[in-house]
mmCIF file of C-alpha atoms in Angstrom:
data_model
loop_
_atom_site.group_PDB
_atom_site.id
_atom_site.type_symbol
_atom_site.label_atom_id
_atom_site.label_comp_id
_atom_site.label_asym_id
_atom_site.label_seq_id
_atom_site.Cartn_x
_atom_site.Cartn_y
_atom_site.Cartn_z
ATOM 1 C CA MET A 28 -54.589 -81.520 -23.868
ATOM 2 C CA ARG A 29 -57.420 -82.199 -22.369
ATOM 3 C CA GLN A 30 -59.994 -80.502 -22.435
ATOM 4 C CA GLY A 31 -63.036 -80.449 -19.864
ATOM 5 C CA ILE A 32 -59.898 -79.719 -16.196
ATOM 6 C CA PHE A 33 -59.937 -76.437 -17.399
ATOM 7 C CA LYS A 34 -61.236 -73.911 -15.332
ATOM 8 C CA GLU A 35 -60.807 -70.060 -16.202
ATOM 9 C CA GLU A 36 -60.125 -67.516 -13.503
ATOM 10 C CA HIS A 37 -59.941 -63.380 -14.066
ATOM 11 C CA GLY A 38 -58.051 -64.382 -17.224
ATOM 12 C CA ILE A 39 -55.897 -66.981 -15.577
ATOM 13 C CA LEU A 40 -56.418 -70.284 -17.281
ATOM 14 C CA THR A 41 -55.978 -73.111 -13.915
ATOM 15 C CA ILE A 42 -56.316 -76.772 -13.477
ATOM 16 C CA ASP A 43 -59.330 -78.122 -11.795
ATOM 17 C CA ILE A 44 -57.834 -80.802 -9.446
ATOM 18 C CA LYS A 45 -61.064 -82.537 -8.999
ATOM 19 C CA LYS A 46 -61.848 -82.953 -12.464
ATOM 20 C CA SER A 47 -58.435 -84.264 -13.040
ATOM 21 C CA ILE A 48 -57.921 -87.184 -10.562
ATOM 22 C CA GLY A 49 -61.717 -87.506 -9.775
ATOM 23 C CA GLN A 50 -64.027 -86.933 -6.127
ATOM 24 C CA GLY A 51 -62.439 -91.023 -5.027
ATOM 25 C CA TYR A 52 -58.450 -89.720 -4.668
ATOM 26 C CA SER A 53 -58.987 -85.670 -3.800
ATOM 27 C CA ASN A 54 -58.878 -86.713 0.194
ATOM 28 C CA GLY A 55 -55.738 -88.091 -1.008
ATOM 29 C CA TRP A 56 -54.467 -84.909 -1.744
ATOM 30 C CA PHE A 57 -56.649 -82.504 -0.251
ATOM 31 C CA THR A 58 -54.991 -83.422 2.941
ATOM 32 C CA ASN A 59 -51.548 -84.066 2.434
ATOM 33 C CA THR A 60 -49.126 -82.731 5.322
ATOM 34 C CA ARG A 61 -45.611 -81.825 4.467
ATOM 35 C CA LYS A 62 -44.621 -83.907 8.122
ATOM 36 C CA CYS A 63 -46.906 -87.091 6.642
ATOM 37 C CA ARG A 64 -44.079 -89.631 6.071
ATOM 38 C CA TYR A 65 -46.223 -92.702 4.500
ATOM 39 C CA ARG A 66 -49.419 -92.408 2.066
ATOM 40 C CA LEU A 67 -51.175 -94.735 0.483
ATOM 41 C CA TYR A 68 -53.438 -95.243 -2.011
ATOM 42 C CA LYS A 69 -55.324 -98.659 -2.075
ATOM 43 C CA GLY A 70 -58.258 -99.375 -4.519
ATOM 44 C CA ALA A 71 -59.160 -101.931 -7.008
ATOM 45 C CA ARG A 72 -58.012 -102.791 -10.494
ATOM 46 C CA ASN A 73 -58.962 -99.796 -12.929
ATOM 47 C CA THR A 74 -59.888 -97.015 -9.672
ATOM 48 C CA LYS A 75 -56.713 -94.627 -11.179
ATOM 49 C CA LYS A 76 -54.350 -95.176 -7.950
ATOM 50 C CA SER A 77 -52.002 -94.502 -11.009
ATOM 51 C CA TYR A 78 -52.727 -92.132 -13.285
ATOM 52 C CA ASN A 79 -53.770 -90.114 -10.184
ATOM 53 C CA TRP A 80 -50.590 -90.443 -8.118
ATOM 54 C CA ALA A 81 -48.866 -88.933 -12.034
ATOM 55 C CA ASN A 82 -50.978 -86.122 -12.030
ATOM 56 C CA GLU A 83 -49.866 -85.250 -8.192
ATOM 57 C CA ALA A 84 -45.698 -86.230 -9.702
ATOM 58 C CA VAL A 85 -46.027 -83.368 -12.251
ATOM 59 C CA ILE A 86 -47.973 -81.418 -9.896
ATOM 60 C CA ARG A 87 -46.210 -80.832 -7.106
ATOM 61 C CA LEU A 88 -43.338 -80.919 -9.338
ATOM 62 C CA ILE A 89 -43.766 -77.527 -10.226
ATOM 63 C CA ALA A 90 -45.379 -76.323 -7.080
ATOM 64 C CA ASP A 91 -41.499 -77.368 -5.357
ATOM 65 C CA ASP A 92 -38.696 -75.853 -6.383
ATOM 66 C CA ILE A 93 -36.781 -78.352 -4.319
ATOM 67 C CA THR A 94 -38.415 -81.437 -5.506
ATOM 68 C CA ASN A 95 -37.123 -84.262 -6.933
ATOM 69 C CA ILE A 96 -39.267 -87.603 -7.160
ATOM 70 C CA LEU A 97 -38.603 -91.302 -7.203
ATOM 71 C CA VAL A 98 -40.418 -93.949 -8.921
ATOM 72 C CA ILE A 99 -39.817 -97.761 -7.802
ATOM 73 C CA ARG A 100 -41.204 -100.803 -9.315
ATOM 74 C CA ARG A 101 -40.411 -104.010 -8.536
ATOM 75 C CA TYR A 102 -38.311 -104.142 -11.098
ATOM 76 C CA ASP A 103 -36.506 -101.279 -12.836
ATOM 77 C CA VAL A 104 -37.868 -103.026 -16.736
ATOM 78 C CA ASP A 105 -42.121 -102.409 -15.980
ATOM 79 C CA ASN A 106 -41.689 -98.340 -15.395
ATOM 80 C CA ARG A 107 -41.558 -98.151 -19.396
ATOM 81 C CA ASN A 108 -45.128 -98.838 -20.105
ATOM 82 C CA SER A 109 -46.806 -98.605 -16.632
ATOM 83 C CA THR A 110 -45.367 -95.538 -14.840
ATOM 84 C CA PHE A 111 -43.455 -93.682 -17.294
ATOM 85 C CA ALA A 112 -46.197 -94.155 -19.272
ATOM 86 C CA ASN A 113 -48.319 -92.929 -17.074
ATOM 87 C CA ILE A 114 -46.749 -89.644 -16.627
ATOM 88 C CA CYS A 115 -46.311 -88.748 -19.834
ATOM 89 C CA ARG A 116 -49.827 -88.530 -20.386
ATOM 90 C CA ALA A 117 -49.532 -86.782 -17.287
ATOM 91 C CA ILE A 118 -47.735 -83.897 -18.968
ATOM 92 C CA SER A 119 -49.234 -84.392 -22.158
ATOM 93 C CA ASP A 120 -53.078 -83.990 -20.545
ATOM 94 C CA PHE A 121 -51.904 -80.745 -18.879
ATOM 95 C CA GLY A 122 -50.450 -79.506 -21.852
ATOM 96 C CA LEU A 123 -46.745 -79.078 -19.926
ATOM 97 C CA GLU A 124 -44.566 -80.700 -22.755
ATOM 98 C CA LYS A 125 -43.108 -78.067 -23.966
ATOM 99 C CA TYR A 126 -41.212 -78.130 -19.879
ATOM 100 C CA PHE A 127 -40.286 -81.535 -20.169
ATOM 101 C CA LYS A 128 -37.211 -83.192 -20.929
ATOM 102 C CA THR A 129 -37.804 -87.482 -21.287
ATOM 103 C CA ARG A 130 -35.621 -90.201 -21.699
ATOM 104 C CA THR A 131 -34.904 -93.085 -21.676
ATOM 105 C CA GLN A 132 -31.300 -94.281 -20.855
ATOM 106 C CA PRO A 133 -31.146 -93.638 -17.152
ATOM 107 C CA LEU A 134 -34.891 -93.325 -17.731
ATOM 108 C CA GLU A 135 -36.199 -89.558 -16.229
ATOM 109 C CA ILE A 136 -38.207 -87.093 -16.564
ATOM 110 C CA GLU A 137 -36.888 -83.704 -16.054
ATOM 111 C CA TYR A 138 -38.262 -80.538 -15.570
ATOM 112 C CA MET A 139 -37.099 -77.495 -16.550
ATOM 113 C CA ASP A 140 -35.239 -76.319 -14.596
ATOM 114 C CA GLY A 141 -33.126 -79.190 -13.883
ATOM 115 C CA ARG A 142 -35.028 -81.485 -10.759
ATOM 116 C CA LYS A 143 -36.384 -84.795 -12.382
ATOM 117 C CA ILE A 144 -38.381 -87.770 -11.747
ATOM 118 C CA MET A 145 -35.921 -90.618 -11.871
ATOM 119 C CA PHE A 146 -37.416 -94.590 -12.312
ATOM 120 C CA ALA A 147 -35.077 -97.208 -10.266
ATOM 121 C CA GLY A 148 -36.558 -101.239 -9.551
ATOM 122 C CA MET A 149 -36.070 -102.592 -6.264
ATOM 123 C CA ASN A 150 -34.246 -105.649 -8.139
ATOM 124 C CA ASN A 151 -30.895 -104.133 -7.481
ATOM 125 C CA PRO A 152 -31.926 -102.291 -3.276
ATOM 126 C CA THR A 153 -28.343 -101.435 -3.237
ATOM 127 C CA SER A 154 -28.570 -99.288 -6.243
ATOM 128 C CA LEU A 155 -30.750 -96.987 -4.468
ATOM 129 C CA ASN A 156 -28.194 -95.382 -1.725
ATOM 130 C CA SER A 157 -26.594 -92.764 -3.769
ATOM 131 C CA ILE A 158 -29.515 -90.610 -5.987
ATOM 132 C CA ALA A 159 -27.860 -87.525 -5.688
ATOM 133 C CA CYS A 160 -29.793 -84.420 -7.133
ATOM 134 C CA LYS A 161 -28.428 -81.721 -8.741
ATOM 135 C CA LYS A 162 -31.128 -79.128 -8.390
ATOM 136 C CA GLY A 163 -33.222 -79.972 -4.549
ATOM 137 C CA PHE A 164 -33.468 -82.620 -3.038
ATOM 138 C CA LEU A 165 -35.061 -86.330 -2.825
ATOM 139 C CA THR A 166 -38.057 -85.349 -1.531
ATOM 140 C CA CYS A 167 -40.625 -87.739 -2.207
ATOM 141 C CA VAL A 168 -40.598 -92.244 -3.363
ATOM 142 C CA TYR A 169 -43.604 -93.103 -5.463
ATOM 143 C CA ILE A 170 -43.541 -96.744 -5.454
ATOM 144 C CA GLU A 171 -45.978 -98.773 -7.265
ATOM 145 C CA GLU A 172 -47.578 -102.493 -7.023
ATOM 146 C CA ALA A 173 -46.154 -101.387 -3.923
ATOM 147 C CA TYR A 174 -46.738 -105.471 -3.218
ATOM 148 C CA GLU A 175 -44.231 -106.304 -5.099
ATOM 149 C CA ILE A 176 -41.618 -105.272 -3.327
ATOM 150 C CA GLU A 177 -40.127 -108.591 -1.558
ATOM 151 C CA SER A 178 -39.299 -107.918 2.122
ATOM 152 C CA TRP A 179 -39.872 -105.214 4.858
ATOM 153 C CA ASP A 180 -35.876 -105.298 4.490
ATOM 154 C CA ALA A 181 -36.190 -103.927 1.082
ATOM 155 C CA PHE A 182 -37.984 -101.669 2.255
ATOM 156 C CA VAL A 183 -36.377 -100.185 4.933
ATOM 157 C CA LYS A 184 -33.312 -99.889 2.511
ATOM 158 C CA LEU A 185 -35.596 -97.695 0.879
ATOM 159 C CA ASP A 186 -36.596 -95.742 3.715
ATOM 160 C CA GLN A 187 -33.293 -95.470 5.136
ATOM 161 C CA SER A 188 -32.276 -93.977 1.070
ATOM 162 C CA ILE A 189 -34.183 -90.725 1.030
ATOM 163 C CA ARG A 190 -31.969 -88.985 2.865
ATOM 164 C CA ALA A 191 -32.764 -84.759 2.040
ATOM 165 C CA GLY A 192 -32.672 -83.692 5.544
ATOM 166 C CA MET A 193 -29.187 -82.551 6.099
ATOM 167 C CA GLY A 194 -27.482 -79.036 4.827
ATOM 168 C CA TYR A 195 -25.283 -76.208 5.238
ATOM 169 C CA ASP A 196 -26.361 -72.953 6.999
ATOM 170 C CA GLN A 197 -24.618 -70.280 6.212
ATOM 171 C CA GLU A 198 -21.824 -70.082 8.122
ATOM 172 C CA GLY A 199 -20.944 -73.701 6.460
ATOM 173 C CA ASN A 200 -22.308 -75.605 9.499
ATOM 174 C CA LEU A 201 -23.441 -78.594 8.742
ATOM 175 C CA VAL A 202 -27.068 -78.650 9.881
ATOM 176 C CA GLU A 203 -30.455 -81.026 9.754
ATOM 177 C CA LEU A 204 -32.778 -79.317 7.887
ATOM 178 C CA ASP A 205 -36.693 -78.808 7.269
ATOM 179 C CA VAL A 206 -37.139 -81.025 3.450
ATOM 180 C CA PRO A 207 -40.569 -83.237 3.751
ATOM 181 C CA GLN A 208 -40.146 -86.492 2.953
ATOM 182 C CA GLN A 209 -42.672 -88.096 1.719
ATOM 183 C CA ILE A 210 -43.410 -92.838 -0.108
#
């Protein structure tokens, strides 16, 4: 557990997000709305962009009981030593290891209730078409090193693969759900 990112109020230990992520990206977190489809973090090397979104992914998965997350790199093999490692570090920094299971085949991190952070590469964009979640919906996609995506068409295929908007109402009718989705 990383020291200095927690505060105690009324006997309850909470995470101080601003201390965890630093000042530079707090606007990205605290102005985030459910209706915002696309967000972009831009900055130089070593500005904590990757570590920031890894923190955000962990908090988002815990905080919203419908969330599943897909993490994308250009090549799927690049995830293991970058995105996967960053999220594992964030889980450790928060002291939450006992609530998560990590797997390397397939590469994924599972929260205790079955929702997941999944990892994939754009080297086979058609494999992203049928991602199913056993609990909740695919609501978030994080693209690490987005400049590596080879074409606009590849991005559009990824964007269109996030379809958490349909479900069944109490009468069994197929209806559009109000499920926020964000890249």
